[in-house]
Amino acid sequence: MSKQGYEDELRSERHYVTDLHRRLDTERARVKREYTAALRGTGGTPMERDFEVRALAKEAKRLDVADNGLCFGRLDSLSGGHSYIGRIGLFDEGDEYEPVLLDWRAPASRAFYVATGANPENMRRRRQFHTRGRQVLGFTDEVLGRPDGAEQGDAALLAAVNAPRGEGMRDIVATIQAEQDEIIRLDHPGVLVIEGGPGTGKTVVALHRVAYLLYTQRERMERHGVLVVGPNPAFLNHIGRVLPSLGESEVVFMTTGDFVPGLRVTAEDSPEAARLKGSLKILDVLAAAIAHHQRLPEDPLPVELGGVTARIDAETAEWARDEARKSGLPHNEARAVFTEIVTYVLTERAIPRIGKGWLTRDDRKSWERLRADLLKELAEDDGFTAALDQLWPVLTPAEVLGSLYSSRTRLRAAGADEVLFRADGDAWTVSDVPLLDELVDLLGPDKSVDRAAERERKAEAKYAAEVLDSLVGRQDSMDDEDHLFATDLLYAEDLADRVVEQDTRDLVERATADRDWTYRHVVVDEAQELSEMDWRVLMRRCPGRSFTVVGDLAQRRSVAGATSWDAVLEPYVPGRWVYRSLTVNYRTPAEIMSVAAAVLAEFAPDVRPPESVRASGVRPWARQVAEDELAAAVEDFVRDEAGREGTSVVIGPPGVPGAVAASETKGLEYDAVLVVDPERILDDGPRGAAELYVALTRATQRLGVLHRGPLPRALAGLAEVAPPVRVGGRP
């Protein structure tokens, strides 16, 4: 194409994209008008109005995020037609309602991502726009069906991967590659495992898959939402913008420490304690810990009943305990069985003494009448309740686990290793969360709490009904010249409806606060770190077993984590999971990846490192420093990077000034990375090499290493550089 031809085409494309933005503005204004009207509206029930308001609010959010990169490409078919591809779909304003912009998730958009020179998908050209905000800066054409087209088509991808990193992960909607697109659109109802080395884009692919599933299965998925599980809050913050930028907001983000609402994690386990808590063997320990609270009396417990003293002896309690355990009910619910047996024995023993010989079993009606009176008396007797609490107490998960950890005697009785002992039983760790969640099911609800909540709900509903009745009564008694405002009745009706039926929180708020909430789909990132007990929690959260599992077994750091996907998934979804791998590294330049690959070969020689899509031309370096030089060397790096565009981080073991642990950077990326004391990272436990591998592969442009001891053998490929010359104490 000539220069003049290019300029003419560019003007035409700018005009088209400008018109798309005009349509977007028009649609956005319409939705906001309807939203405002719905807020003020009086038609329909409060529930119907609330539903309309929420639906319009979602649509407004979807339109609000579409400005940046609204249209990023165009496809020209062999038949002469063309389609524009963008972040959302837009339609013309005529009767035909033809698409003027295809949503990237639409089937007709697929060729934009998968067409190649060898397989053009009936397309002759792919055009990619370079935009800033609403402005089209230029475009790149890839002529399909020609072997030289791919070189032109790589321009947009290389521009994206070479661009400085910002504060969060960006969507890749404009540069999805063919192997990524295949995974995003994969039609599989069960579990999909996406494995790939550092920088292969597995996380962002999983998030785009969520957006695709919400687009194709919105009615099924949106009511219950999607859960995304990540390794730490920093990671969730990093990826948190991707789905909203794609117009999707019905997504809950959690770490494994957030599974129990309201719980605060304040402590950290030793590796051995984490391994034990993560194993399914801990289930036997939990069961034994609960059983320890199901006691027999050492001496008979007296209960005053009908003017006589009855006693709960060990034989009675044992019978009741056996029956309660055989019921298969959770502990708190089985208390009713225990209570029923005990009350039966007590009343059977008390009735003849109360009757003083005149009442026999032959007088069945009198016997049962007296029994009913005695049962009522027992139900209201604080002494009897105290006896039940001693023998079969209502328990909470925190009580069971906290009392177990803080007692060596209980640990031994439950068959648990004393490595689990801690003086402060309630100082929760991340590994405790799945155990507390498990105990919710093993114990069952505290009925007294449920009854109190039900009483409160009924009181509120009664109040709302009384307000409504009083207003209606006022209207009936008014003279013709008086009137009751319609808003008064609407207020009362709305109050009653909301109290009895509605929860005005949005889906994310409701799901986050509800331990029993279930999701239609779950994404698990850094899945290799999850323990067997973590997976039990996740499977409870998604009964339909629809998962996207993202991970890299070679990067596993946790001693309780996965060693194979088969071992993790087969117990839950036998034959219902598929595996896909990503092999191209879009983050890490070849110069850095060659260093990381040497470390990978040390601890996972059978794992093939991903192939970098680019080279940066910048060689990674190493420098040995003395103890008293370390702080200044770190400061030099921080100061130098502060003058550059992009992001940077210092990664090192505890004690290094200004450094974070490699585990805190999992899933994150930075333009520049300084790794400090790699020899100490390697010495930190059995997975130290995986930790160093993670640290080395966070960089997208520049990598430096500071070491005080000898440089580890695996890093021998790094170029040693001399320290900067300092003048007056400054470099």
mmCIF file of N, CA, C and O in Angstrom, residues 627-656:
data_model
loop_
_atom_site.group_PDB
_atom_site.id
_atom_site.type_symbol
_atom_site.label_atom_id
_atom_site.label_comp_id
_atom_site.label_asym_id
_atom_site.label_seq_id
_atom_site.Cartn_x
_atom_site.Cartn_y
_atom_site.Cartn_z
ATOM 1 N N GLU A 627 29.128 -7.372 52.955
ATOM 2 C CA GLU A 627 28.002 -7.173 53.869
ATOM 3 C C GLU A 627 27.643 -5.705 54.002
ATOM 4 O O GLU A 627 26.461 -5.329 53.961
ATOM 5 N N ASP A 628 28.671 -4.841 54.136
ATOM 6 C CA ASP A 628 28.393 -3.421 54.354
ATOM 7 C C ASP A 628 28.078 -2.664 53.063
ATOM 8 O O ASP A 628 27.798 -1.466 53.099
ATOM 9 N N GLU A 629 28.110 -3.359 51.925
ATOM 10 C CA GLU A 629 27.810 -2.717 50.643
ATOM 11 C C GLU A 629 26.391 -3.014 50.147
ATOM 12 O O GLU A 629 25.913 -2.383 49.209
ATOM 13 N N LEU A 630 25.730 -3.970 50.790
ATOM 14 C CA LEU A 630 24.453 -4.453 50.263
ATOM 15 C C LEU A 630 23.389 -3.360 50.224
ATOM 16 O O LEU A 630 22.732 -3.149 49.193
ATOM 17 N N ALA A 631 23.199 -2.665 51.345
ATOM 18 C CA ALA A 631 22.132 -1.665 51.412
ATOM 19 C C ALA A 631 22.323 -0.589 50.345
ATOM 20 O O ALA A 631 21.364 -0.163 49.684
ATOM 21 N N ALA A 632 23.565 -0.142 50.136
ATOM 22 C CA ALA A 632 23.838 0.889 49.131
ATOM 23 C C ALA A 632 23.585 0.362 47.724
ATOM 24 O O ALA A 632 23.082 1.097 46.853
ATOM 25 N N ALA A 633 23.931 -0.917 47.473
ATOM 26 C CA ALA A 633 23.712 -1.498 46.151
ATOM 27 C C ALA A 633 22.217 -1.598 45.840
ATOM 28 O O ALA A 633 21.786 -1.338 44.709
ATOM 29 N N VAL A 634 21.408 -1.979 46.849
ATOM 30 C CA VAL A 634 19.956 -2.018 46.653
ATOM 31 C C VAL A 634 19.425 -0.614 46.383
ATOM 32 O O VAL A 634 18.578 -0.392 45.505
ATOM 33 N N GLU A 635 19.931 0.351 47.128
ATOM 34 C CA GLU A 635 19.505 1.743 46.949
ATOM 35 C C GLU A 635 19.838 2.238 45.541
ATOM 36 O O GLU A 635 19.050 2.966 44.926
ATOM 37 N N ASP A 636 21.003 1.847 45.016
ATOM 38 C CA ASP A 636 21.383 2.232 43.649
ATOM 39 C C ASP A 636 20.349 1.735 42.644
ATOM 40 O O ASP A 636 19.926 2.468 41.735
ATOM 41 N N PHE A 637 19.948 0.482 42.794
ATOM 42 C CA PHE A 637 18.965 -0.096 41.871
ATOM 43 C C PHE A 637 17.635 0.649 41.948
ATOM 44 O O PHE A 637 17.045 1.006 40.919
ATOM 45 N N VAL A 638 17.163 0.885 43.171
ATOM 46 C CA VAL A 638 15.869 1.551 43.355
ATOM 47 C C VAL A 638 15.912 2.953 42.759
ATOM 48 O O VAL A 638 14.976 3.380 42.067
ATOM 49 N N ARG A 639 17.004 3.676 43.000
ATOM 50 C CA ARG A 639 17.107 5.043 42.487
ATOM 51 C C ARG A 639 17.183 5.055 40.961
ATOM 52 O O ARG A 639 16.550 5.885 40.294
ATOM 53 N N ASP A 640 17.930 4.114 40.400
ATOM 54 C CA ASP A 640 18.068 4.064 38.943
ATOM 55 C C ASP A 640 16.728 3.754 38.280
ATOM 56 O O ASP A 640 16.353 4.374 37.282
ATOM 57 N N GLU A 641 15.968 2.806 38.853
ATOM 58 C CA GLU A 641 14.698 2.432 38.258
ATOM 59 C C GLU A 641 13.632 3.506 38.451
ATOM 60 O O GLU A 641 12.687 3.597 37.667
ATOM 61 N N ALA A 642 13.770 4.305 39.519
ATOM 62 C CA ALA A 642 12.796 5.374 39.755
ATOM 63 C C ALA A 642 12.794 6.382 38.619
ATOM 64 O O ALA A 642 11.795 7.066 38.383
ATOM 65 N N GLY A 643 13.923 6.489 37.899
ATOM 66 C CA GLY A 643 14.005 7.415 36.779
ATOM 67 C C GLY A 643 13.546 6.837 35.462
ATOM 68 O O GLY A 643 13.611 7.508 34.428
ATOM 69 N N ARG A 644 13.103 5.583 35.468
ATOM 70 C CA ARG A 644 12.654 4.927 34.249
ATOM 71 C C ARG A 644 11.129 4.763 34.270
ATOM 72 O O ARG A 644 10.503 4.760 35.333
ATOM 73 N N GLU A 645 10.557 4.581 33.106
ATOM 74 C CA GLU A 645 9.140 4.268 33.017
ATOM 75 C C GLU A 645 8.930 2.792 33.331
ATOM 76 O O GLU A 645 9.725 1.946 32.937
ATOM 77 N N GLY A 646 7.850 2.493 34.043
ATOM 78 C CA GLY A 646 7.555 1.102 34.339
ATOM 79 C C GLY A 646 7.646 0.801 35.816
ATOM 80 O O GLY A 646 7.664 1.689 36.673
ATOM 81 N N THR A 647 7.713 -0.495 36.153
ATOM 82 C CA THR A 647 7.694 -0.951 37.539
ATOM 83 C C THR A 647 8.944 -1.756 37.857
ATOM 84 O O THR A 647 9.601 -2.295 36.955
ATOM 85 N N SER A 648 9.263 -1.862 39.143
ATOM 86 C CA SER A 648 10.432 -2.624 39.572
ATOM 87 C C SER A 648 10.184 -3.208 40.947
ATOM 88 O O SER A 648 9.292 -2.766 41.681
ATOM 89 N N VAL A 649 11.005 -4.183 41.324
ATOM 90 C CA VAL A 649 10.868 -4.820 42.631
ATOM 91 C C VAL A 649 12.212 -5.404 43.043
ATOM 92 O O VAL A 649 13.026 -5.784 42.199
ATOM 93 N N VAL A 650 12.432 -5.451 44.358
ATOM 94 C CA VAL A 650 13.592 -6.128 44.939
ATOM 95 C C VAL A 650 13.077 -7.388 45.621
ATOM 96 O O VAL A 650 12.180 -7.323 46.463
ATOM 97 N N ILE A 651 13.625 -8.549 45.256
ATOM 98 C CA ILE A 651 13.191 -9.836 45.807
ATOM 99 C C ILE A 651 14.349 -10.457 46.567
ATOM 100 O O ILE A 651 15.473 -10.539 46.053
ATOM 101 N N GLY A 652 14.084 -10.893 47.778
ATOM 102 C CA GLY A 652 15.141 -11.515 48.562
ATOM 103 C C GLY A 652 14.599 -12.215 49.782
ATOM 104 O O GLY A 652 13.407 -12.125 50.100
ATOM 105 N N PRO A 653 15.478 -12.885 50.531
ATOM 106 C CA PRO A 653 15.051 -13.573 51.753
ATOM 107 C C PRO A 653 14.809 -12.573 52.876
ATOM 108 O O PRO A 653 15.113 -11.383 52.738
ATOM 109 N N PRO A 654 14.246 -13.013 54.009
ATOM 110 C CA PRO A 654 14.003 -12.100 55.131
ATOM 111 C C PRO A 654 15.286 -11.397 55.571
ATOM 112 O O PRO A 654 16.368 -11.989 55.578
ATOM 113 N N GLY A 655 15.153 -10.123 55.926
ATOM 114 C CA GLY A 655 16.301 -9.367 56.402
ATOM 115 C C GLY A 655 16.935 -8.468 55.379
ATOM 116 O O GLY A 655 17.724 -7.585 55.728
ATOM 117 N N VAL A 656 16.614 -8.669 54.098
ATOM 118 C CA VAL A 656 17.183 -7.808 53.055
ATOM 119 C C VAL A 656 16.382 -6.511 53.021
ATOM 120 O O VAL A 656 15.151 -6.550 52.871
#
